[in-house]
Structures are given as structure tokens and as C-alpha cells.
C-alpha positions as a printed Julia matrix, in Angstrom:
201×3 Matrix{Float64}:
 -13.62    5.4   -0.73
 -11.59    4.93   4.07
 -14.57    5.08   4.09
 -16.34    2.16   1.79
 -13.69    0.16   3.1
 -14.82    0.35   6.67
 -18.04   -0.42   6.25
 -17.72   -3.64   4.18
 -14.8    -4.46   7.29
 -17.56   -4.16   9.58
 -20.5    -6.04   7.7
 -17.74   -9.52   8.17
 -18.91   -8.71  12.12
 -16.79   -9.87  15.38
 -13.67  -11.88  14.47
 -13.01  -15.23  14.7
  -9.71  -14.97  15.19
  -7.56  -12.48  15.66
  -3.84  -10.76  15.53
  -2.15   -8.56  18.25
   0.9    -7.12  16.5
   3.36   -4.84  19.16
   6.5    -2.75  18.68
   8.07    0.33  19.76
  10.72    2.07  17.53
  10.7     1.37  14.37
   7.34    0.0   14.1
   5.63    2.63  11.64
   7.83    1.78   9.3
   7.41   -2.43   9.87
   3.9    -2.08  10.32
   3.4    -0.26   6.93
   5.32   -2.64   5.0
   3.67   -5.66   7.48
  -0.22   -4.52   6.21
   0.47   -3.8    3.32
   1.01   -7.89   2.37
  -2.14   -9.05   4.13
  -4.71  -10.36   2.01
  -7.37   -7.59   1.66
 -10.15  -10.5    2.78
  -8.35  -11.97   5.72
 -10.45  -13.55   7.83
  -9.36  -12.14  10.78
  -9.3    -8.85  13.86
  -6.19   -6.88  13.97
  -4.9    -5.32  17.08
  -1.76   -3.29  16.96
  -0.14   -1.37  19.93
   2.94    1.04  19.42
   4.3     2.75  21.84
   3.66    6.29  21.98
   4.37    9.45  24.04
   0.24    9.77  26.46
   0.26   13.26  24.99
   0.87   12.12  20.87
  -1.61   12.62  18.97
  -3.28    9.7   17.32
  -2.05    9.52  13.8
  -0.93    6.46  13.13
  -4.16    4.99  12.38
  -4.17    7.71   9.13
   0.17    7.34   8.0
  -1.48    2.9    8.14
  -4.31    2.97   6.51
  -1.73    5.09   3.25
  -0.41    1.73   3.04
  -2.84   -1.33   4.45
  -4.32   -3.23   2.83
  -7.42   -3.67   5.4
  -8.97   -0.42   6.56
  -7.3     1.49   9.76
  -9.7     2.81  12.73
  -8.41    3.59  16.13
  -9.67    1.11  18.81
 -12.3     2.73  21.27
 -14.01    1.91  24.39
 -16.57   -1.61  24.01
 -15.64   -1.9   20.09
 -15.99   -5.43  19.33
 -12.84   -7.24  16.92
 -13.96   -7.01  13.55
 -13.18   -9.63  11.36
 -10.51   -7.62   7.93
 -10.94   -3.97  10.52
  -7.03   -2.9   11.42
  -6.98   -2.04  15.39
  -5.01    1.0   16.69
  -4.78    1.84  20.01
  -4.79    5.49  21.19
  -2.11    7.17  22.29
  -1.92    7.02  26.84
  -4.05    4.13  27.77
  -4.06    0.49  27.57
  -6.16   -1.32  25.47
  -7.35   -4.53  26.29
  -9.34   -7.2   24.79
 -12.42   -9.14  27.1
 -13.94  -12.15  27.42
 -16.91  -11.22  24.94
 -14.79  -10.14  22.52
 -14.82   -6.23  23.19
 -12.43   -3.76  24.14
 -11.34   -2.01  27.32
  -9.59    1.34  27.63
  -7.54    1.48  31.49
  -5.12    3.73  32.92
  -3.76    1.75  34.84
  -0.21    2.43  35.68
   2.51    2.14  32.68
   4.04   -1.47  31.9
   7.8    -1.85  31.21
   6.77    2.12  31.1
   4.3     2.09  28.39
   1.28    3.46  28.42
   0.18    1.85  25.85
   1.17   -1.78  26.91
   1.2    -4.84  24.59
   1.7    -7.64  28.01
  -0.91   -5.67  28.63
  -2.97   -6.35  24.76
  -1.58   -9.88  24.06
  -2.32  -11.46  27.72
  -5.5   -10.46  27.84
  -6.35  -10.84  23.84
  -4.97  -14.54  24.74
  -7.52  -15.14  27.57
 -10.54  -14.01  25.11
  -8.72  -16.31  21.75
  -7.13  -19.18  23.21
  -5.57  -21.5   20.18
  -7.64  -18.45  17.51
  -4.73  -16.18  18.8
  -1.79  -14.84  16.8
   0.53  -12.74  18.41
   3.74  -10.67  16.26
   6.48   -9.03  18.1
   8.35   -6.16  16.04
  11.57   -4.35  16.02
  11.36   -2.24  19.72
  13.82   -1.13  21.84
  11.89   -2.67  25.24
  11.17   -5.71  26.61
   7.69   -5.15  26.58
   5.64   -7.88  25.04
   7.82  -11.17  25.8
   5.83  -12.15  28.52
   2.78  -12.12  26.65
   3.19  -13.56  23.85
   5.02  -16.41  26.32
   1.47  -16.5   27.67
  -0.32  -16.41  24.0
   1.97  -20.02  23.29
   0.81  -21.18  26.47
  -2.68  -20.9   25.54
  -2.41  -22.7   22.68
  -1.61  -19.38  20.28
   0.82  -18.4   17.49
   3.65  -17.21  17.86
   5.42  -14.73  15.37
   8.83  -12.0   15.96
  10.44  -10.07  13.51
  13.75  -11.45  12.65
  16.12   -9.3   15.08
  18.83   -9.06  11.93
  16.23   -6.6   10.61
  14.68   -5.0   13.07
  15.36   -1.6   13.13
  15.69   -2.25  16.83
  16.15   -5.22  18.2
  15.8    -5.9   22.5
  12.21   -6.37  21.7
  12.2    -9.17  19.38
  15.32  -10.96  20.89
  13.58  -10.08  24.22
  10.43  -12.71  23.33
  12.56  -14.9   21.61
  14.53  -15.4   24.88
  11.87  -15.1   26.73
   8.95  -16.98  24.85
  10.09  -18.57  21.9
   8.58  -18.56  18.1
   6.39  -20.63  16.17
   8.31  -18.77  13.26
  11.13  -15.93  13.23
  12.07  -14.7    9.99
  11.21  -11.26   8.14
   8.11   -8.64   8.3
   7.95  -10.21   4.31
   7.55  -14.06   6.09
   5.55  -13.35   9.09
   3.29  -11.75   6.46
   2.56  -14.47   4.16
   2.05  -16.36   7.99
  -0.59  -14.28   9.32
  -2.1   -14.46   5.87
  -2.01  -18.48   6.14
  -4.3   -18.04   9.66
  -6.08  -16.1    8.23
  -7.98  -17.54   5.02
 -11.2   -18.2    5.57
């Protein structure tokens, strides 16, 4: 069943719009709630970075796939960003989106003590998608993602931030709000509804 969902999603082709999502402490639970609320026919790719240890097994796609309305896969080198598919950054690598909207993996130095870094993903995706990009920052214990979210807004994209009052750890959303502001700061359920509107055909 999961494989059939992946094949159906891949048939939608390269994403014309994309949603990048970052989080850290508490993010898996928030992501499960977010992904469960997304439209199954979302006309956008979804790309996720979560801070995990470099030696952590890449189990996050399997965990998220149990709750997600969209199929979840591990992002790979030169794989395209595909509409209707959730792509998760592998542990130990920065995940970037090139101008041709394919993924690139990097083992460059850590950013905000993390690899993968949310800022690295957000900045590269902003350059690739401009106004056709939505950035989402969830619960977390660092300021990673704030600079990337600011870049997304500078290039015309949409900035969504989890309400710090709902976040398990409020550091990350508060850092984003302080540096970048947001087009919407709200609980995860409300963010999901806004993403559905962004990715509606």
C-alpha cells in the first residue's frame, strides 16, 4: 500500500510549489499532527529537516509515514522535489535544493551545531522557488531556521511559525518570530490548513 502511494505521488511530477519544514526538540510529534492534516492530493512537495544525531538511523520517514496523508521518503542526492511527496533529510547531511529543483547532499560544517541544518535547506529552497515556497518552523531548542525563514520572506515566499505557546520547546519559533516575523503564527492544525490552501490546485 505504501509503495502504491509513492508511485501515485511520483506520477504527479516535479513540484511547482514546495513547503519546507524545520524543527528540533518535540518536532516528530508536531510533524505527525501536521502531516496527518494535509490534503492527500496536495499539489506541492514537502521537505523536512529535523535535528537528529549524525549517527541516528534514518527511521523518521517510517515513523512519519504511519500518520501522514502523503507518502514519506528519505531525500537522496539528485532526487527531484516531487509534488504530493514528503521528503525527509537524511541524518548527518545538509539537504539543499538546487536551482534545477533537485536535491543535493553536503557534509559541510555544521550550522547552529546541526547537520542537517534548517537554515541551509530554507536558504537554498528560497533561491530555487522564490514566491512558490512556504517555510514552516516548529518546536525546537535552537535558533536554526530563523535566518532561512527571513530569506524566504525576502524572496516573496510564505512564512509559517508554530505558536510558541503550543510548542514543546518554544526557542525555535520565538527566534524565528524575532528575526523574520511570520505571515501566520498559529497552532499546527491552523498551519496545516494554510498549507492546504497554498498547495491547492
